[in-house]
mmCIF file of C-alpha atoms and ligand atoms in Angstrom:
data_model
loop_
_atom_site.group_PDB
_atom_site.id
_atom_site.type_symbol
_atom_site.label_atom_id
_atom_site.label_comp_id
_atom_site.label_asym_id
_atom_site.label_seq_id
_atom_site.Cartn_x
_atom_site.Cartn_y
_atom_site.Cartn_z
ATOM 1 C CA ILE A 1196 -6.651 -9.278 6.628
ATOM 2 C CA MET A 1197 -4.286 -6.210 5.096
ATOM 3 C CA GLU A 1198 -3.762 -3.054 2.713
ATOM 4 C CA ILE A 1199 -0.944 -3.118 0.487
ATOM 5 C CA ARG A 1200 0.016 0.188 -1.061
ATOM 6 C CA LEU A 1201 2.177 0.473 -3.776
ATOM 7 C CA GLU A 1202 4.490 3.891 -3.995
ATOM 8 C CA ASN A 1203 6.076 4.878 -7.270
ATOM 9 C CA VAL A 1204 7.494 0.891 -7.204
ATOM 10 C CA ASN A 1205 10.511 0.539 -9.627
ATOM 11 C CA LYS A 1206 12.900 -2.531 -10.171
ATOM 12 C CA THR A 1207 15.404 -2.549 -12.861
ATOM 13 C CA PHE A 1208 17.823 -6.079 -13.247
ATOM 14 C CA LYS A 1209 21.224 -5.443 -14.552
ATOM 15 C CA ASN A 1210 21.701 -8.846 -16.901
ATOM 16 C CA GLY A 1211 25.547 -8.126 -17.397
ATOM 17 C CA LYS A 1212 25.468 -5.341 -19.166
ATOM 18 C CA ARG A 1213 21.747 -5.465 -19.980
ATOM 19 C CA VAL A 1214 20.021 -3.433 -18.216
ATOM 20 C CA VAL A 1215 15.587 -4.612 -17.585
ATOM 21 C CA GLU A 1216 13.142 -2.113 -16.145
ATOM 22 C CA ALA A 1217 11.251 -5.020 -15.075
ATOM 23 C CA LEU A 1218 8.976 -3.000 -12.773
ATOM 24 C CA LYS A 1219 7.954 1.142 -13.906
ATOM 25 C CA ASN A 1220 6.263 3.217 -12.070
ATOM 26 C CA ILE A 1221 4.406 1.457 -10.644
ATOM 27 C CA ASN A 1222 1.338 2.735 -8.579
ATOM 28 C CA ILE A 1223 -1.561 0.277 -6.646
ATOM 29 C CA LYS A 1224 -3.384 0.709 -3.497
ATOM 30 C CA ILE A 1225 -4.976 -3.385 -3.377
ATOM 31 C CA ASN A 1226 -7.650 -3.016 -0.671
ATOM 32 C CA ASP A 1227 -8.046 -5.273 2.555
ATOM 33 C CA GLY A 1228 -9.963 -8.729 1.756
ATOM 34 C CA GLU A 1229 -9.186 -8.159 -1.869
ATOM 35 C CA PHE A 1230 -8.508 -10.536 -4.433
ATOM 36 C CA PHE A 1231 -6.511 -8.495 -6.715
ATOM 37 C CA GLY A 1232 -5.282 -10.098 -9.822
ATOM 38 C CA VAL A 1233 -2.344 -9.315 -12.148
ATOM 39 C CA LEU A 1234 -2.640 -10.414 -15.801
ATOM 40 C CA GLY A 1235 -0.046 -10.017 -18.703
ATOM 41 C CA PRO A 1236 1.717 -11.567 -20.930
ATOM 42 C CA SER A 1237 5.559 -13.564 -19.847
ATOM 43 C CA GLY A 1238 7.820 -11.413 -18.694
ATOM 44 C CA ALA A 1239 5.756 -8.559 -17.875
ATOM 45 C CA GLY A 1240 7.023 -7.941 -14.814
ATOM 46 C CA LYS A 1241 3.869 -10.440 -12.847
ATOM 47 C CA THR A 1242 6.683 -12.271 -10.562
ATOM 48 C CA THR A 1243 9.141 -9.199 -9.984
ATOM 49 C CA LEU A 1244 6.007 -7.349 -8.705
ATOM 50 C CA MET A 1245 4.107 -10.361 -5.782
ATOM 51 C CA ARG A 1246 8.330 -11.127 -5.536
ATOM 52 C CA VAL A 1247 8.274 -7.153 -4.134
ATOM 53 C CA ILE A 1248 5.342 -7.545 -2.662
ATOM 54 C CA ALA A 1249 6.474 -10.805 -0.596
ATOM 55 C CA GLY A 1250 9.860 -9.036 0.155
ATOM 56 C CA LEU A 1251 11.596 -11.293 -1.384
ATOM 57 C CA GLU A 1252 13.217 -8.133 -4.159
ATOM 58 C CA THR A 1253 13.479 -5.416 -2.545
ATOM 59 C CA PRO A 1254 11.969 -2.019 -5.008
ATOM 60 C CA THR A 1255 15.115 -0.557 -6.690
ATOM 61 C CA THR A 1256 13.608 2.715 -6.288
ATOM 62 C CA GLY A 1257 9.595 3.364 -4.542
ATOM 63 C CA SER A 1258 8.515 2.050 -0.863
ATOM 64 C CA VAL A 1259 4.805 -0.253 -0.336
ATOM 65 C CA TYR A 1260 2.934 -0.495 2.290
ATOM 66 C CA PHE A 1261 1.511 -2.207 4.576
ATOM 67 C CA ASP A 1262 -1.749 -1.085 6.161
ATOM 68 C CA ASN A 1263 -0.021 2.391 6.302
ATOM 69 C CA ASN A 1264 3.326 0.582 7.413
ATOM 70 C CA VAL A 1265 6.313 1.460 4.747
ATOM 71 C CA VAL A 1266 7.970 -2.946 4.970
ATOM 72 C CA ALA A 1267 10.101 -1.782 1.746
ATOM 73 C CA ARG A 1268 11.826 1.374 0.281
ATOM 74 C CA ASP A 1269 14.429 1.978 -1.698
ATOM 75 C CA ASN A 1270 16.275 -0.971 -2.338
ATOM 76 C CA LYS A 1271 15.489 -1.843 1.466
ATOM 77 C CA ASN A 1272 13.544 -4.404 3.218
ATOM 78 C CA ILE A 1273 12.110 -2.349 6.275
ATOM 79 C CA VAL A 1274 10.204 -6.155 7.351
ATOM 80 C CA ASP A 1275 11.712 -9.131 5.927
ATOM 81 C CA VAL A 1276 9.994 -11.602 4.125
ATOM 82 C CA GLU A 1277 9.499 -13.860 7.453
ATOM 83 C CA ASP A 1278 7.247 -11.483 9.070
ATOM 84 C CA ARG A 1279 4.922 -10.223 6.114
ATOM 85 C CA ASN A 1280 3.071 -13.165 6.838
ATOM 86 C CA ILE A 1281 2.384 -13.891 3.752
ATOM 87 C CA GLY A 1282 1.392 -17.297 1.839
ATOM 88 C CA MET A 1283 2.667 -18.397 -1.493
ATOM 89 C CA VAL A 1284 1.739 -20.895 -4.209
ATOM 90 C CA PHE A 1285 3.881 -20.297 -7.596
ATOM 91 C CA GLN A 1286 3.273 -22.040 -10.423
ATOM 92 C CA THR A 1287 5.257 -25.394 -10.150
ATOM 93 C CA TRP A 1288 4.102 -25.526 -6.098
ATOM 94 C CA GLY A 1289 7.569 -26.832 -4.935
ATOM 95 C CA LEU A 1290 6.858 -29.774 -2.442
ATOM 96 C CA TYR A 1291 9.909 -31.646 -2.082
ATOM 97 C CA PRO A 1292 9.393 -34.144 -3.167
ATOM 98 C CA HIS A 1293 11.028 -36.658 0.300
ATOM 99 C CA LEU A 1294 8.742 -35.718 2.445
ATOM 100 C CA SER A 1295 6.020 -36.463 3.256
ATOM 101 C CA VAL A 1296 2.521 -34.902 2.093
ATOM 102 C CA TYR A 1297 2.467 -33.811 6.506
ATOM 103 C CA ASP A 1298 5.892 -33.474 6.745
ATOM 104 C CA ASN A 1299 5.722 -30.791 3.229
ATOM 105 C CA ILE A 1300 2.715 -29.286 5.732
ATOM 106 C CA ALA A 1301 5.011 -28.389 8.803
ATOM 107 C CA PHE A 1302 7.979 -27.085 7.008
ATOM 108 C CA PRO A 1303 6.739 -23.278 7.371
ATOM 109 C CA LEU A 1304 5.307 -24.021 11.519
ATOM 110 C CA ARG A 1305 8.215 -26.128 12.493
ATOM 111 C CA VAL A 1306 10.553 -22.827 11.205
ATOM 112 C CA LYS A 1307 8.398 -21.509 13.336
ATOM 113 C CA ARG A 1308 9.047 -23.553 16.029
ATOM 114 C CA TRP A 1309 5.615 -24.675 17.252
ATOM 115 C CA SER A 1310 4.898 -27.905 18.928
ATOM 116 C CA GLU A 1311 4.966 -31.064 17.361
ATOM 117 C CA ASP A 1312 1.714 -31.730 19.287
ATOM 118 C CA GLU A 1313 0.565 -28.364 17.811
ATOM 119 C CA ILE A 1314 1.822 -29.487 14.294
ATOM 120 C CA LYS A 1315 -0.523 -32.031 14.147
ATOM 121 C CA LYS A 1316 -3.686 -30.045 15.166
ATOM 122 C CA ARG A 1317 -3.214 -27.376 12.454
ATOM 123 C CA ILE A 1318 -2.358 -30.027 10.070
ATOM 124 C CA TYR A 1319 -5.422 -32.529 10.512
ATOM 125 C CA GLU A 1320 -7.771 -28.899 10.829
ATOM 126 C CA ILE A 1321 -6.213 -27.796 7.579
ATOM 127 C CA THR A 1322 -6.513 -30.670 5.583
ATOM 128 C CA ASP A 1323 -9.736 -31.458 6.444
ATOM 129 C CA ILE A 1324 -10.440 -27.464 5.153
ATOM 130 C CA LEU A 1325 -8.869 -28.505 1.537
ATOM 131 C CA ASN A 1326 -10.098 -32.517 1.588
ATOM 132 C CA ILE A 1327 -6.607 -33.972 1.841
ATOM 133 C CA ARG A 1328 -6.699 -36.094 5.174
ATOM 134 C CA ASN A 1329 -6.502 -39.024 3.496
ATOM 135 C CA THR A 1330 -2.843 -37.871 1.452
ATOM 136 C CA ILE A 1331 -0.499 -37.121 4.459
ATOM 137 C CA ASN A 1332 1.230 -40.019 4.894
ATOM 138 C CA LEU A 1333 2.098 -39.995 1.467
ATOM 139 C CA LYS A 1334 4.934 -38.425 -0.788
ATOM 140 C CA PRO A 1335 4.418 -35.498 -3.356
ATOM 141 C CA GLY A 1336 5.024 -37.914 -6.624
ATOM 142 C CA GLN A 1337 2.269 -40.361 -5.076
ATOM 143 C CA ILE A 1338 -0.859 -38.443 -5.178
ATOM 144 C CA SER A 1339 -2.792 -36.568 -8.513
ATOM 145 C CA GLY A 1340 -2.045 -33.356 -9.612
ATOM 146 C CA GLY A 1341 -4.892 -31.531 -7.661
ATOM 147 C CA GLN A 1342 -3.955 -32.983 -4.671
ATOM 148 C CA GLN A 1343 0.126 -31.933 -5.117
ATOM 149 C CA GLN A 1344 -1.996 -28.176 -5.534
ATOM 150 C CA ARG A 1345 -4.080 -28.534 -2.303
ATOM 151 C CA VAL A 1346 -1.261 -30.093 -0.214
ATOM 152 C CA ALA A 1347 0.896 -26.084 -1.654
ATOM 153 C CA LEU A 1348 -2.408 -24.974 -0.118
ATOM 154 C CA CYS A 1349 -2.385 -26.058 2.798
ATOM 155 C CA ARG A 1350 2.024 -25.543 3.357
ATOM 156 C CA ALA A 1351 0.316 -21.290 1.998
ATOM 157 C CA LEU A 1352 -2.613 -21.783 4.576
ATOM 158 C CA VAL A 1353 -1.079 -23.276 7.626
ATOM 159 C CA LYS A 1354 0.512 -20.259 8.883
ATOM 160 C CA ASN A 1355 -2.670 -18.531 8.833
ATOM 161 C CA PRO A 1356 -1.389 -15.313 6.163
ATOM 162 C CA THR A 1357 -2.894 -12.149 5.791
ATOM 163 C CA ILE A 1358 -2.158 -12.082 2.347
ATOM 164 C CA LEU A 1359 -1.798 -15.441 -0.255
ATOM 165 C CA ILE A 1360 0.042 -14.644 -3.803
ATOM 166 C CA LEU A 1361 -1.110 -16.986 -6.069
ATOM 167 C CA ASP A 1362 1.695 -17.165 -9.173
ATOM 168 C CA GLU A 1363 -0.312 -18.840 -11.966
ATOM 169 C CA PRO A 1364 -1.511 -21.427 -9.735
ATOM 170 C CA PHE A 1365 -3.144 -23.606 -12.165
ATOM 171 C CA SER A 1366 -0.917 -23.733 -14.770
ATOM 172 C CA ASN A 1367 -0.396 -26.604 -14.223
ATOM 173 C CA LEU A 1368 -4.118 -28.821 -13.561
ATOM 174 C CA ASP A 1369 -6.292 -30.214 -16.583
ATOM 175 C CA ALA A 1370 -9.145 -28.045 -17.521
ATOM 176 C CA VAL A 1371 -11.615 -30.458 -15.461
ATOM 177 C CA ILE A 1372 -9.417 -30.017 -12.291
ATOM 178 C CA LYS A 1373 -8.832 -25.992 -12.826
ATOM 179 C CA ASP A 1374 -12.573 -25.998 -12.800
ATOM 180 C CA SER A 1375 -12.548 -27.067 -9.043
ATOM 181 C CA ALA A 1376 -9.413 -25.095 -8.414
ATOM 182 C CA ARG A 1377 -10.422 -21.700 -8.997
ATOM 183 C CA GLU A 1378 -13.442 -22.377 -6.695
ATOM 184 C CA LEU A 1379 -11.419 -23.839 -3.955
ATOM 185 C CA ALA A 1380 -8.714 -20.864 -4.419
ATOM 186 C CA ARG A 1381 -12.894 -18.406 -3.759
ATOM 187 C CA GLU A 1382 -13.559 -21.265 -1.297
ATOM 188 C CA ILE A 1383 -10.448 -19.910 0.928
ATOM 189 C CA HIS A 1384 -10.430 -16.347 -0.416
ATOM 190 C CA ASN A 1385 -14.468 -15.795 1.797
ATOM 191 C CA ARG A 1386 -13.596 -17.975 4.082
ATOM 192 C CA ASP A 1387 -10.747 -16.347 5.564
ATOM 193 C CA THR A 1388 -11.173 -12.866 4.791
ATOM 194 C CA ILE A 1389 -8.028 -12.878 3.301
ATOM 195 C CA THR A 1390 -6.457 -10.717 1.145
ATOM 196 C CA THR A 1391 -5.022 -12.339 -2.163
ATOM 197 C CA LEU A 1392 -3.382 -12.142 -5.528
ATOM 198 C CA ILE A 1393 -3.484 -14.281 -8.394
ATOM 199 C CA VAL A 1394 -1.235 -13.524 -10.788
ATOM 200 C CA SER A 1395 -1.871 -15.627 -14.253
ATOM 201 C CA HIS A 1396 -1.236 -14.804 -18.154
ATOM 202 C CA ASP A 1397 -5.127 -15.988 -18.636
ATOM 203 C CA PRO A 1398 -8.064 -14.043 -18.533
ATOM 204 C CA ALA A 1399 -10.121 -17.205 -17.280
ATOM 205 C CA ASP A 1400 -8.253 -17.081 -14.424
ATOM 206 C CA ILE A 1401 -8.908 -13.401 -13.544
ATOM 207 C CA PHE A 1402 -12.545 -13.386 -14.888
ATOM 208 C CA SER A 1403 -13.812 -16.176 -13.029
ATOM 209 C CA LEU A 1404 -11.825 -15.047 -9.510
ATOM 210 C CA ALA A 1405 -10.751 -11.388 -8.743
ATOM 211 C CA ASP A 1406 -12.804 -8.595 -7.544
ATOM 212 C CA ARG A 1407 -10.270 -6.268 -9.659
ATOM 213 C CA ALA A 1408 -7.655 -6.180 -11.668
ATOM 214 C CA ALA A 1409 -3.785 -5.088 -12.931
ATOM 215 C CA VAL A 1410 -3.331 -5.015 -16.330
ATOM 216 C CA ILE A 1411 1.419 -5.358 -17.031
ATOM 217 C CA ASN A 1412 3.341 -5.159 -19.940
ATOM 218 C CA HIS A 1413 6.558 -4.470 -19.929
ATOM 219 C CA GLY A 1414 6.475 -2.875 -16.324
ATOM 220 C CA VAL A 1415 4.067 -0.705 -17.084
ATOM 221 C CA MET A 1416 0.208 -0.882 -15.683
ATOM 222 C CA GLU A 1417 -1.787 -0.413 -18.342
ATOM 223 C CA GLN A 1418 -4.876 -1.562 -16.459
ATOM 224 C CA LEU A 1419 -6.282 -1.063 -13.115
ATOM 225 C CA ALA A 1420 -9.629 -1.591 -12.999
ATOM 226 C CA GLU A 1421 -12.906 -4.237 -12.438
ATOM 227 C CA PRO A 1422 -12.274 -7.568 -15.216
ATOM 228 C CA LEU A 1423 -15.669 -7.165 -17.359
ATOM 229 C CA GLU A 1424 -14.199 -3.007 -17.733
ATOM 230 C CA ILE A 1425 -10.657 -4.816 -19.214
ATOM 231 C CA TYR A 1426 -12.842 -6.956 -21.478
ATOM 232 C CA ASP A 1427 -14.563 -4.596 -23.150
ATOM 233 C CA ASN A 1428 -11.041 -2.396 -23.284
ATOM 234 C CA PRO A 1429 -8.179 -4.730 -24.244
HETATM 235 P P1 ADP B 1792 6.696 -12.212 -15.541
HETATM 236 O O1 ADP B 1792 6.498 -12.758 -14.225
HETATM 237 O O2 ADP B 1792 5.573 -11.756 -15.943
HETATM 238 O O3 ADP B 1792 6.648 -13.130 -16.220
HETATM 239 P P2 ADP B 1792 8.842 -11.594 -14.337
HETATM 240 O O4 ADP B 1792 8.526 -10.787 -12.865
HETATM 241 O O5 ADP B 1792 9.467 -12.837 -14.540
HETATM 242 O O6 ADP B 1792 7.869 -11.284 -15.592
HETATM 243 O O7 ADP B 1792 10.157 -11.122 -15.360
HETATM 244 C C1 ADP B 1792 10.210 -9.691 -15.281
HETATM 245 C C2 ADP B 1792 11.372 -9.490 -16.478
HETATM 246 O O8 ADP B 1792 12.646 -9.132 -15.125
HETATM 247 C C3 ADP B 1792 11.890 -9.735 -17.502
HETATM 248 O O9 ADP B 1792 12.621 -9.373 -18.330
HETATM 249 C C4 ADP B 1792 12.955 -11.253 -17.260
HETATM 250 O O10 ADP B 1792 13.841 -11.636 -17.315
HETATM 251 C C5 ADP B 1792 13.482 -10.532 -16.199
HETATM 252 N N1 ADP B 1792 14.260 -10.135 -14.733
HETATM 253 C C6 ADP B 1792 13.030 -11.366 -13.314
HETATM 254 N N2 ADP B 1792 14.280 -11.293 -12.661
HETATM 255 C C7 ADP B 1792 15.196 -11.242 -13.137
HETATM 256 C C8 ADP B 1792 16.462 -11.951 -12.152
HETATM 257 N N3 ADP B 1792 16.165 -11.749 -10.971
HETATM 258 N N4 ADP B 1792 17.725 -11.169 -12.988
HETATM 259 C C9 ADP B 1792 17.072 -10.897 -14.014
HETATM 260 N N5 ADP B 1792 16.585 -10.384 -14.721
HETATM 261 C C10 ADP B 1792 15.205 -10.949 -14.408
HETATM 262 P P1 ADP B 1793 7.708 -16.478 -14.640
HETATM 263 O O1 ADP B 1793 7.275 -16.415 -16.474
HETATM 264 O O2 ADP B 1793 6.234 -18.027 -13.893
HETATM 265 O O3 ADP B 1793 7.973 -15.509 -13.580
HETATM 266 P P2 ADP B 1793 10.075 -16.707 -15.127
HETATM 267 O O4 ADP B 1793 10.101 -17.916 -15.317
HETATM 268 O O5 ADP B 1793 10.003 -15.806 -15.661
HETATM 269 O O6 ADP B 1793 8.523 -17.110 -13.883
HETATM 270 O O7 ADP B 1793 11.151 -16.900 -13.305
HETATM 271 C C1 ADP B 1793 10.832 -17.811 -12.709
HETATM 272 C C2 ADP B 1793 11.986 -16.770 -12.017
HETATM 273 O O8 ADP B 1793 13.890 -16.634 -12.210
HETATM 274 C C3 ADP B 1793 11.665 -15.592 -10.232
HETATM 275 O O9 ADP B 1793 12.152 -15.829 -9.095
HETATM 276 C C4 ADP B 1793 12.646 -15.003 -11.335
HETATM 277 O O10 ADP B 1793 12.962 -14.022 -10.439
HETATM 278 C C5 ADP B 1793 13.751 -15.733 -12.389
HETATM 279 N N1 ADP B 1793 13.982 -14.897 -13.101
HETATM 280 C C6 ADP B 1793 13.567 -14.703 -14.049
HETATM 281 N N2 ADP B 1793 14.192 -14.305 -15.422
HETATM 282 C C7 ADP B 1793 16.036 -13.912 -14.953
HETATM 283 C C8 ADP B 1793 16.565 -13.909 -15.440
HETATM 284 N N3 ADP B 1793 16.703 -13.236 -16.357
HETATM 285 N N4 ADP B 1793 17.797 -14.314 -14.308
HETATM 286 C C9 ADP B 1793 18.163 -14.797 -13.493
HETATM 287 N N5 ADP B 1793 16.533 -15.090 -12.630
HETATM 288 C C10 ADP B 1793 15.462 -14.543 -13.465
#
């Protein structure tokens, strides 16, 4: 569980001569154990915001705090990505196609030099929870989209992260699976009382899951409220 605070965060990218202000003076406090949504159209800055929190980008100016400890400030990461204990799932899931489900999920643990015995124990545990134990010897291309999404979730959760970032995690799922995927996300969040961030351009994801949500447009945070309030004041 972790409180996340952004203070006057700006992020600019230079594309040749063009300067893109992807985030403009963002101030947010995300509470311990909150399910927090980020809503906005394509190009609004949602992914950039998640990457700044994860440490994959630095804020050009401004600061990011986890539990009142500064993790990034003014273009410098003070705590690196690997030390932030964040699990991430992206729209494309990013599974390694040539590796088995087992080896995909083992990957972050092998990076951390866990023993193979510990890895096996943890993989059996997490694949039981997400109900994909019977797929562990298959490759991602041999299982369904819904199962691939669970594999991506397993890989994100295998290290017991304190923060879970879901960036458009349901976009590649058909409508029927989408509902059960949302239910699963809610279950995981409640089970581990993890601080969870979900990015979506689909309001239905936010309304069904988030305690509060930020609406971002052209890098500016236009609203920060409970989903129903946002719905009433679009
Ligand atoms: P969203 O996730 O809401 O679709 P992004 O955060 O991906 O938006 O992008 C916000 C803006 O920043 C866009 O104009 C995008 O082109 C730009 N941008 C994002 N990442 C980079 C990058 N690495 N280099 C240059 N421009 C970028
Ligand atoms: P989404 O719309 O799902 O947020 P994008 O396609 O905007 O995803 O971005 C995917 C990745 O490409 C991100 O890591 C982002 O930082 C990077 N990116 C986005 N726009 C640009 C850009 N103009 N130049 C370089 N990298 C970019």
